[in-house]
mmCIF file of C-alpha atoms in Angstrom:
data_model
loop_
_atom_site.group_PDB
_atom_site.id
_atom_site.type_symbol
_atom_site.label_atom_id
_atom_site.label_comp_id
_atom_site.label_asym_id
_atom_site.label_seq_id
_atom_site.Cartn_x
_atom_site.Cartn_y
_atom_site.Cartn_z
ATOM 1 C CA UNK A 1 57.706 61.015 -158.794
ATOM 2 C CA UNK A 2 56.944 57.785 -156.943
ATOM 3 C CA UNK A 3 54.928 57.600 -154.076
ATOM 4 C CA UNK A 4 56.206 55.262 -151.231
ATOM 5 C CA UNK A 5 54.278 53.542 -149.105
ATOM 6 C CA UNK A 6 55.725 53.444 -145.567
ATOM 7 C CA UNK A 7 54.248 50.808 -143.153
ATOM 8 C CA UNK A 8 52.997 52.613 -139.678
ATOM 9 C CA UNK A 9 53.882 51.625 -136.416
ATOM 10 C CA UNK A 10 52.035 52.123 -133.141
ATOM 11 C CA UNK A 11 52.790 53.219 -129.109
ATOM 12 C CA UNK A 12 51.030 53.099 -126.438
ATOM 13 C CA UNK A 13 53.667 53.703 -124.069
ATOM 14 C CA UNK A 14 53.297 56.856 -121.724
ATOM 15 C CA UNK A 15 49.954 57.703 -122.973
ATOM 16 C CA UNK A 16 46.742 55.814 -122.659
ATOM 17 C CA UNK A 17 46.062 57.296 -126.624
ATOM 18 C CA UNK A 18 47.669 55.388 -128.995
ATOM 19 C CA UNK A 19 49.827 57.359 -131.053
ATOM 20 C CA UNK A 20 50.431 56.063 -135.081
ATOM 21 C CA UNK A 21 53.501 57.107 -136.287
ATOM 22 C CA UNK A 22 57.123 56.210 -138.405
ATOM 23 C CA UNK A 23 60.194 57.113 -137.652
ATOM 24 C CA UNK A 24 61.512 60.393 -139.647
ATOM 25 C CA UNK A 25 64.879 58.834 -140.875
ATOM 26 C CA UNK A 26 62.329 56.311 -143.085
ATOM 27 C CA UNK A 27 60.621 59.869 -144.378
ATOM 28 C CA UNK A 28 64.099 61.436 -144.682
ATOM 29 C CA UNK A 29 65.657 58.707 -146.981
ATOM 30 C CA UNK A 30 62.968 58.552 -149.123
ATOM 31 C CA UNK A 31 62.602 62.580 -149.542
ATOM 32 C CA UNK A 32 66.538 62.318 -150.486
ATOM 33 C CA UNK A 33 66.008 60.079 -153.235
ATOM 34 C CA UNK A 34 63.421 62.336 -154.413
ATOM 35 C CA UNK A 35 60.462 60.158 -153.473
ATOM 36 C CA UNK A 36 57.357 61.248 -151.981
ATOM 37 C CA UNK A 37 56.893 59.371 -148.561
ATOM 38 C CA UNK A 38 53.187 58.317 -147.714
ATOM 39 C CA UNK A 39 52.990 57.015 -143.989
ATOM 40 C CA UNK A 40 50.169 54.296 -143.438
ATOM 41 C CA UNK A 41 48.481 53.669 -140.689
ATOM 42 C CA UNK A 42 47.820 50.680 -138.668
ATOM 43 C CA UNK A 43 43.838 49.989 -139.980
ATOM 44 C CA UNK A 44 41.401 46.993 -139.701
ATOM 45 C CA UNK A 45 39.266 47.624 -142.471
ATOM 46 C CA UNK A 46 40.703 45.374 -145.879
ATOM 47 C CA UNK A 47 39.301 47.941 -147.964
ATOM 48 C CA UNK A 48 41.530 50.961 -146.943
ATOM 49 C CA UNK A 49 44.568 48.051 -146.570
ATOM 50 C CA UNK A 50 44.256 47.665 -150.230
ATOM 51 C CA UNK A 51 43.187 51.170 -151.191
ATOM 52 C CA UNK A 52 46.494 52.386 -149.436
ATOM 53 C CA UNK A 53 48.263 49.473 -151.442
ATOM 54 C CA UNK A 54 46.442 50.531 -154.591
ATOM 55 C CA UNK A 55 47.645 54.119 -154.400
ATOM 56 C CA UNK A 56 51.372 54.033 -153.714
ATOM 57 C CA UNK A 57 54.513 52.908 -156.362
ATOM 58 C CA UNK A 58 56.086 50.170 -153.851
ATOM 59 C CA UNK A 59 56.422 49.307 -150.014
ATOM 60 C CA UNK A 60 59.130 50.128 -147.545
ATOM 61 C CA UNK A 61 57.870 47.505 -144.324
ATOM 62 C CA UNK A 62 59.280 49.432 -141.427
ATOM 63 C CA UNK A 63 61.115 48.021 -138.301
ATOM 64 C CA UNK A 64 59.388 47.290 -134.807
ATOM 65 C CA UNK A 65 58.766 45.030 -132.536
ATOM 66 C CA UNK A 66 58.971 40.902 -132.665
ATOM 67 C CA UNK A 67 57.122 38.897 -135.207
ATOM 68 C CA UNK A 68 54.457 36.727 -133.361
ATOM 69 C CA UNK A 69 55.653 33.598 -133.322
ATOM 70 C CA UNK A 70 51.742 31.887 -133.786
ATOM 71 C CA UNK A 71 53.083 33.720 -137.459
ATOM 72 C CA UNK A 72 55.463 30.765 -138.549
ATOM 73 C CA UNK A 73 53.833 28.194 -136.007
ATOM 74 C CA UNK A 74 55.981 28.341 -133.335
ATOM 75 C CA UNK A 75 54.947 28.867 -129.395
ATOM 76 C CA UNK A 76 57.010 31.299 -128.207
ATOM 77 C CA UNK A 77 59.934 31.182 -126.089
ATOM 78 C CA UNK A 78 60.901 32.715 -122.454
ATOM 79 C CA UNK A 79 63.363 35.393 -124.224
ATOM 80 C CA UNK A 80 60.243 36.524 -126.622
ATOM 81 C CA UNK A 81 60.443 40.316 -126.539
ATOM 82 C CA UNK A 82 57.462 42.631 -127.421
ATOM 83 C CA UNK A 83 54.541 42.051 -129.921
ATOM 84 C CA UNK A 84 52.068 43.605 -131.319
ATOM 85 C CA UNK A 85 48.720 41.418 -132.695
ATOM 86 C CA UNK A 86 47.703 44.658 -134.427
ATOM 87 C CA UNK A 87 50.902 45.359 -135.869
ATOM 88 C CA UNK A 88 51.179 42.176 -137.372
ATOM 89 C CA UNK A 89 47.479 41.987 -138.974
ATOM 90 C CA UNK A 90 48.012 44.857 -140.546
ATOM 91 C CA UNK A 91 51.605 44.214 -142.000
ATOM 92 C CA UNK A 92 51.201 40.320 -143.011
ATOM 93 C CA UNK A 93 47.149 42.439 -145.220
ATOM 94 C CA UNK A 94 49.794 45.177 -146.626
ATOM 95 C CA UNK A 95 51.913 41.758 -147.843
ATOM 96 C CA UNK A 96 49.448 39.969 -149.118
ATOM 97 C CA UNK A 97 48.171 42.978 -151.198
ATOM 98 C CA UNK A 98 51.509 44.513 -151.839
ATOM 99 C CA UNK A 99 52.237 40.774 -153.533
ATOM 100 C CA UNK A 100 49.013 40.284 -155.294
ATOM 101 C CA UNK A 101 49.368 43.747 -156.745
ATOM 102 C CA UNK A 102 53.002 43.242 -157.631
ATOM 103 C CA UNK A 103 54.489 45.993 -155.727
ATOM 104 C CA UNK A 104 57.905 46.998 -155.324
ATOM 105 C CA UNK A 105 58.970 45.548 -151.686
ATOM 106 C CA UNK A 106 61.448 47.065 -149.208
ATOM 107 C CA UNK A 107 61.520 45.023 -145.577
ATOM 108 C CA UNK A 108 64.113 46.671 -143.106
ATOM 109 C CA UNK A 109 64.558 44.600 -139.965
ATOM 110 C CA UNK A 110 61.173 43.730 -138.749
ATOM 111 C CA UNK A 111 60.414 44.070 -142.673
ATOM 112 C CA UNK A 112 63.094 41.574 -143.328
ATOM 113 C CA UNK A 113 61.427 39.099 -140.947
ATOM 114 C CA UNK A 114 57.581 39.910 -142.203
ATOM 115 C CA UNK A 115 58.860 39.460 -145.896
ATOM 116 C CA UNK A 116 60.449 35.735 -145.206
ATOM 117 C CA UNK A 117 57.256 34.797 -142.675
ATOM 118 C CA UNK A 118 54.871 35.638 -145.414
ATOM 119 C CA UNK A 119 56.560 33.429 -147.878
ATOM 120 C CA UNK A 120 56.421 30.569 -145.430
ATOM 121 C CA UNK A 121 59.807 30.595 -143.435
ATOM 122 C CA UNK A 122 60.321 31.006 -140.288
ATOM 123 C CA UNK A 123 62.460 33.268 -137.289
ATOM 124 C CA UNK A 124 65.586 32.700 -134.689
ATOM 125 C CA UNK A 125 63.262 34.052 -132.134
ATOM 126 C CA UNK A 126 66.083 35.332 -129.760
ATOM 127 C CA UNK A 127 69.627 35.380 -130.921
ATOM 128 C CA UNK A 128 71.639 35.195 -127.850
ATOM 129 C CA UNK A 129 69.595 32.174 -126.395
ATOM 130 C CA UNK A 130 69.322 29.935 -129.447
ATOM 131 C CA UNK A 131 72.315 30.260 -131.000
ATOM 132 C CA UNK A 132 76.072 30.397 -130.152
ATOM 133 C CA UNK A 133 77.322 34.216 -131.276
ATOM 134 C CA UNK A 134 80.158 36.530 -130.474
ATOM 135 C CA UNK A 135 78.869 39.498 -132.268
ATOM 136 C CA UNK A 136 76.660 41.576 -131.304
ATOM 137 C CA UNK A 137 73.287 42.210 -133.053
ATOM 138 C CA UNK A 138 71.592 44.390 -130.834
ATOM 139 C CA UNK A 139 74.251 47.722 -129.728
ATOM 140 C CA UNK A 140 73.784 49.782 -127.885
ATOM 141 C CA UNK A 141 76.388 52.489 -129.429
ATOM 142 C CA UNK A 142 74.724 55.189 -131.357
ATOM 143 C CA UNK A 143 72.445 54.642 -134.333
ATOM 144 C CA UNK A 144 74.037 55.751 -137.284
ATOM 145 C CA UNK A 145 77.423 53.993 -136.081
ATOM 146 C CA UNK A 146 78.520 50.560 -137.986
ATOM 147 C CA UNK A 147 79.083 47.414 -135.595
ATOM 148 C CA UNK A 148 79.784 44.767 -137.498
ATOM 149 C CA UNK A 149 80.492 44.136 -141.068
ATOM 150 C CA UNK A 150 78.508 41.828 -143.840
ATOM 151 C CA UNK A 151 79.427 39.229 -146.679
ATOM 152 C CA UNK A 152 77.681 40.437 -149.705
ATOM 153 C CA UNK A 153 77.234 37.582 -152.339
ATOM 154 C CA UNK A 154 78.177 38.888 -156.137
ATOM 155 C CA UNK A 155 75.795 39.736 -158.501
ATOM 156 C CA UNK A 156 73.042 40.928 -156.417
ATOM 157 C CA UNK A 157 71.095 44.070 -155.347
ATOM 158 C CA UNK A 158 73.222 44.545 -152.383
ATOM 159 C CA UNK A 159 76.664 44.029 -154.486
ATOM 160 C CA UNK A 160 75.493 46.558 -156.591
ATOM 161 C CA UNK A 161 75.105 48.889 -153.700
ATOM 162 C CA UNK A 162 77.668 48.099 -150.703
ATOM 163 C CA UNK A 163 80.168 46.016 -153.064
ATOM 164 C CA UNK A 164 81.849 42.412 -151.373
ATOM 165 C CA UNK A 165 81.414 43.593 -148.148
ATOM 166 C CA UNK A 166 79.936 46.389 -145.727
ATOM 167 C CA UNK A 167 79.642 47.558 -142.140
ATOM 168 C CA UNK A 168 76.129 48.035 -140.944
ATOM 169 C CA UNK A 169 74.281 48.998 -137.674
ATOM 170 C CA UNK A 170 72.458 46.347 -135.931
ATOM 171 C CA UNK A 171 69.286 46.205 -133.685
ATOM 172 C CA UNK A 172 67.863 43.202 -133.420
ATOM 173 C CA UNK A 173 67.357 39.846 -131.748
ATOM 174 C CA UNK A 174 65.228 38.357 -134.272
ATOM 175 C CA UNK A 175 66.227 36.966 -137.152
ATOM 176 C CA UNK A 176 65.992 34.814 -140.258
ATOM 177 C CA UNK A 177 66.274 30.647 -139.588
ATOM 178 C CA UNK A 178 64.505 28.825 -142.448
ATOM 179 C CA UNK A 179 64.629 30.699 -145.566
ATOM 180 C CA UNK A 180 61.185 31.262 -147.692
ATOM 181 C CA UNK A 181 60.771 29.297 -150.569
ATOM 182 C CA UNK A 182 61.964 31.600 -153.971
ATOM 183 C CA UNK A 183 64.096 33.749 -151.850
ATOM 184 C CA UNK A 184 67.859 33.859 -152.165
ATOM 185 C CA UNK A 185 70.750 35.494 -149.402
ATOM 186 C CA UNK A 186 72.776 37.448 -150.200
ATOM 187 C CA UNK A 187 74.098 38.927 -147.611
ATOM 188 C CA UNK A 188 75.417 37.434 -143.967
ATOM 189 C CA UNK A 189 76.822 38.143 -141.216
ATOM 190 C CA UNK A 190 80.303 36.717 -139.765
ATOM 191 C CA UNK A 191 78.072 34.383 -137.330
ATOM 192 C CA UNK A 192 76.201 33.134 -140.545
ATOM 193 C CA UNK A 193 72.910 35.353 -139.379
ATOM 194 C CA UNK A 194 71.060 36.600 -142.734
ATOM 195 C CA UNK A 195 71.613 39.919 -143.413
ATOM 196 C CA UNK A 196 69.557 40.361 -146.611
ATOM 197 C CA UNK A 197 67.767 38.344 -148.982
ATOM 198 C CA UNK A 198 65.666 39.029 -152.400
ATOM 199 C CA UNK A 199 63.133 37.522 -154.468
ATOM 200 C CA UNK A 200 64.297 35.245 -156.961
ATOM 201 C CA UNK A 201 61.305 35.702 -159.598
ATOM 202 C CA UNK A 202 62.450 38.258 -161.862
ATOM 203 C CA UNK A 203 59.052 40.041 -162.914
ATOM 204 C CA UNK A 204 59.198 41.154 -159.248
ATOM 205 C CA UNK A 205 61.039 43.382 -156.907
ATOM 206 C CA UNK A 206 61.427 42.438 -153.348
ATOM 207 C CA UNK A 207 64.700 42.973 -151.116
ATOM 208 C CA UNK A 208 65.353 42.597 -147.270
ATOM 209 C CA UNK A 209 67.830 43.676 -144.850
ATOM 210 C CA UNK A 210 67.900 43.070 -141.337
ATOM 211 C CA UNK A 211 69.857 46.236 -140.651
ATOM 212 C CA UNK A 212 69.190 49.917 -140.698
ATOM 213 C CA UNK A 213 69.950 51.461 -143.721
ATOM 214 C CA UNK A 214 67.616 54.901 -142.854
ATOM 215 C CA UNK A 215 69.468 55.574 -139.674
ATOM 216 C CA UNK A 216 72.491 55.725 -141.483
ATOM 217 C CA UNK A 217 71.570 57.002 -144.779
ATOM 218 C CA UNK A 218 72.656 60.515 -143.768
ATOM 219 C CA UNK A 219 75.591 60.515 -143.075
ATOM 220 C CA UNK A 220 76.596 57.072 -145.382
ATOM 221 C CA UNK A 221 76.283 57.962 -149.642
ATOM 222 C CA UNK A 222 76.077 54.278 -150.089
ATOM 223 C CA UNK A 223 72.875 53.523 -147.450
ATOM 224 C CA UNK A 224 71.162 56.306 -149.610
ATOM 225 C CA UNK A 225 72.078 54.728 -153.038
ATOM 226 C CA UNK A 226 69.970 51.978 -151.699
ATOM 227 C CA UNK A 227 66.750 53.856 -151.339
ATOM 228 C CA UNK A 228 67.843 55.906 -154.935
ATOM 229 C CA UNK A 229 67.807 52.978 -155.683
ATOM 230 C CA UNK A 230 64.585 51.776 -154.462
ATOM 231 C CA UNK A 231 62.618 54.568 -155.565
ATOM 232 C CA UNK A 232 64.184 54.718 -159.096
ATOM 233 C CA UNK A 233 62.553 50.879 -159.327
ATOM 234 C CA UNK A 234 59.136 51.973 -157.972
ATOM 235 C CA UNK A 235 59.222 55.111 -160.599
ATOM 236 C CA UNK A 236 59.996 52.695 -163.565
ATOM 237 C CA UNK A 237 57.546 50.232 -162.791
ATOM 238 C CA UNK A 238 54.697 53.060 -162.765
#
C-alpha cells in the first residue's frame, strides 16, 4: 500500500495552544482508495521536513489560508485575507523536497496555488477586486454541493477523470494569474480562472486543482476516482 503524505495545517483560533491538524475528508479519500494517510505536521527543523518527505509514496498539499504574497514578489493588497508565515515555510521545504525527491504531487486549492508559486508563477490575490467575475468562487452553500461547472481540456489527467466538463465546489479567492514555467491548464472555469493544471515533464507526476475534490469525494464516484487515481500512481512509482 502507499503511504500518503498529507500536508498539516495549524489554528490558533479559540485556544492560546496551537492545535496541528487536517481535515478528515483529506484522511477519508485517501483511506477509500485504499491508501494509508500520514498527516504531517507543521515543523522547523529541515531534517524531519525531508525525513517526512523521505518516508511517504507522494504528497497531497492541503488547502488553507492565502499564499503570502512576499512568495511571488508581490506587496499585498487591502482585500489580502489570512496568512500564515509558518504555514508557508513549511509547505514551499515539503516542495522543494517533494521535487528534489521526485514525489508524486497532489495540490488542492491552497496546494494548487503553492504548486504554481514554487515553480515561479504567481497569484490573483483577491478575485472579486482584481478581476471582473459573475461566478462565484467562494459559496457559501454546503460543501459537498457543486457551484459552478469546469472546461476540461482533452487528453489530460482531469479528462481522464471528470470527462469535457464537470461541476465542482468552490472556496476560494485566490487564484492562479501567471502560469509556472513547464506547467500546462487544463482545466478552467467559465470566467477563464484556472481550475487545474499539471506538470508537463513526463518522468514526473504533479496535478493541481483549485477546487475540493475531498469534500465531495463521498458522495461523487468520480472525485474519488481522482484520489484512486492518485494513490494507484504513488503505489507504482514505489
Amino acid at each position: 500500500m502507499a503511504v500518503i503524505g498529507l500536508s498539516g495545517n495549524i489554528l490558533y483560533e479559540n485556544s492560546s495552544i496551537p492545535k496541528e491538524f487536517v481535515n478528515k475528508s483529506y484522511i477519508d479519500s485517501v483511506s477509500r482508495a485504499s491508501g494509508i494517510p500520514f498527516i504531517m505536521p507543521i515543523v522547523e527543523d529541515d531534517k524531519i521536513i525531508r525525513g517526512m518527505i523521505e518516508n511517504v509514496d507522494g504528497i497531497i498539499m492541503t488547502g488553507g489560508v492565502d499564499v503570502h504574497p512576499f512568495r511571488f514578489n508581490e506587496e499585498p493588497i487591502e482585500k489580502i485575507g489570512t496568512i500564515s508565515a509558518e504555514r508557508d515555510e513549511f509547505d514551499f521545504k515539503v516542495m522543494k523536497y517533494a521535487v528534489e525527491m521526485n514525489k508524486p504531487i497532489f495540490g488542492i486549492c491552497r496546494g494548487i496555488q503553492v504548486i504554481n508559486v514554487h515553480f515561479g508563477g504567481t497569484l490573483i490575490q483577491d478575485i472579486p477586486s482584481q478581476r471582473n467575475t459573475n461566478i462565484l468562487h467562494s459559496q457559501t452553500v454546503e460543501y459537498h454541493v457543486a457551484t459552478h461547472k469546469i472546461n476540461i481540456v482533452k487528453d489530460t489527467i482531469i479528462y481522464d477523470m471528470l470527462g469535457e466538463t464537470s461541476e465542482v465546489n468552490s472556496f476560494h479567492h485566490q487564484a492562479i494569474d501567471n502560469l509556472a514555467k513547464d506547467f500546462k491548464v487544463t482545466a478552467t472555469s467559465k470566467d477563464g480562472m484556472v481550475e487545474a493544471i499539471e506538470y508537463k515533464k513526463k518522468d514526473s507526476f504533479i496535478l493541481g486543482v483549485q477546487w475540493h475534490p475531498e469534500l465531495m469525494s463521498a458522495k461523487n464516484v468520480k472525485m474519488q476516482n481522482i484520489f484512486d487515481m492518485f494513490v494507484e500512481v504513488c503505489r507504482s512509482r514505489k
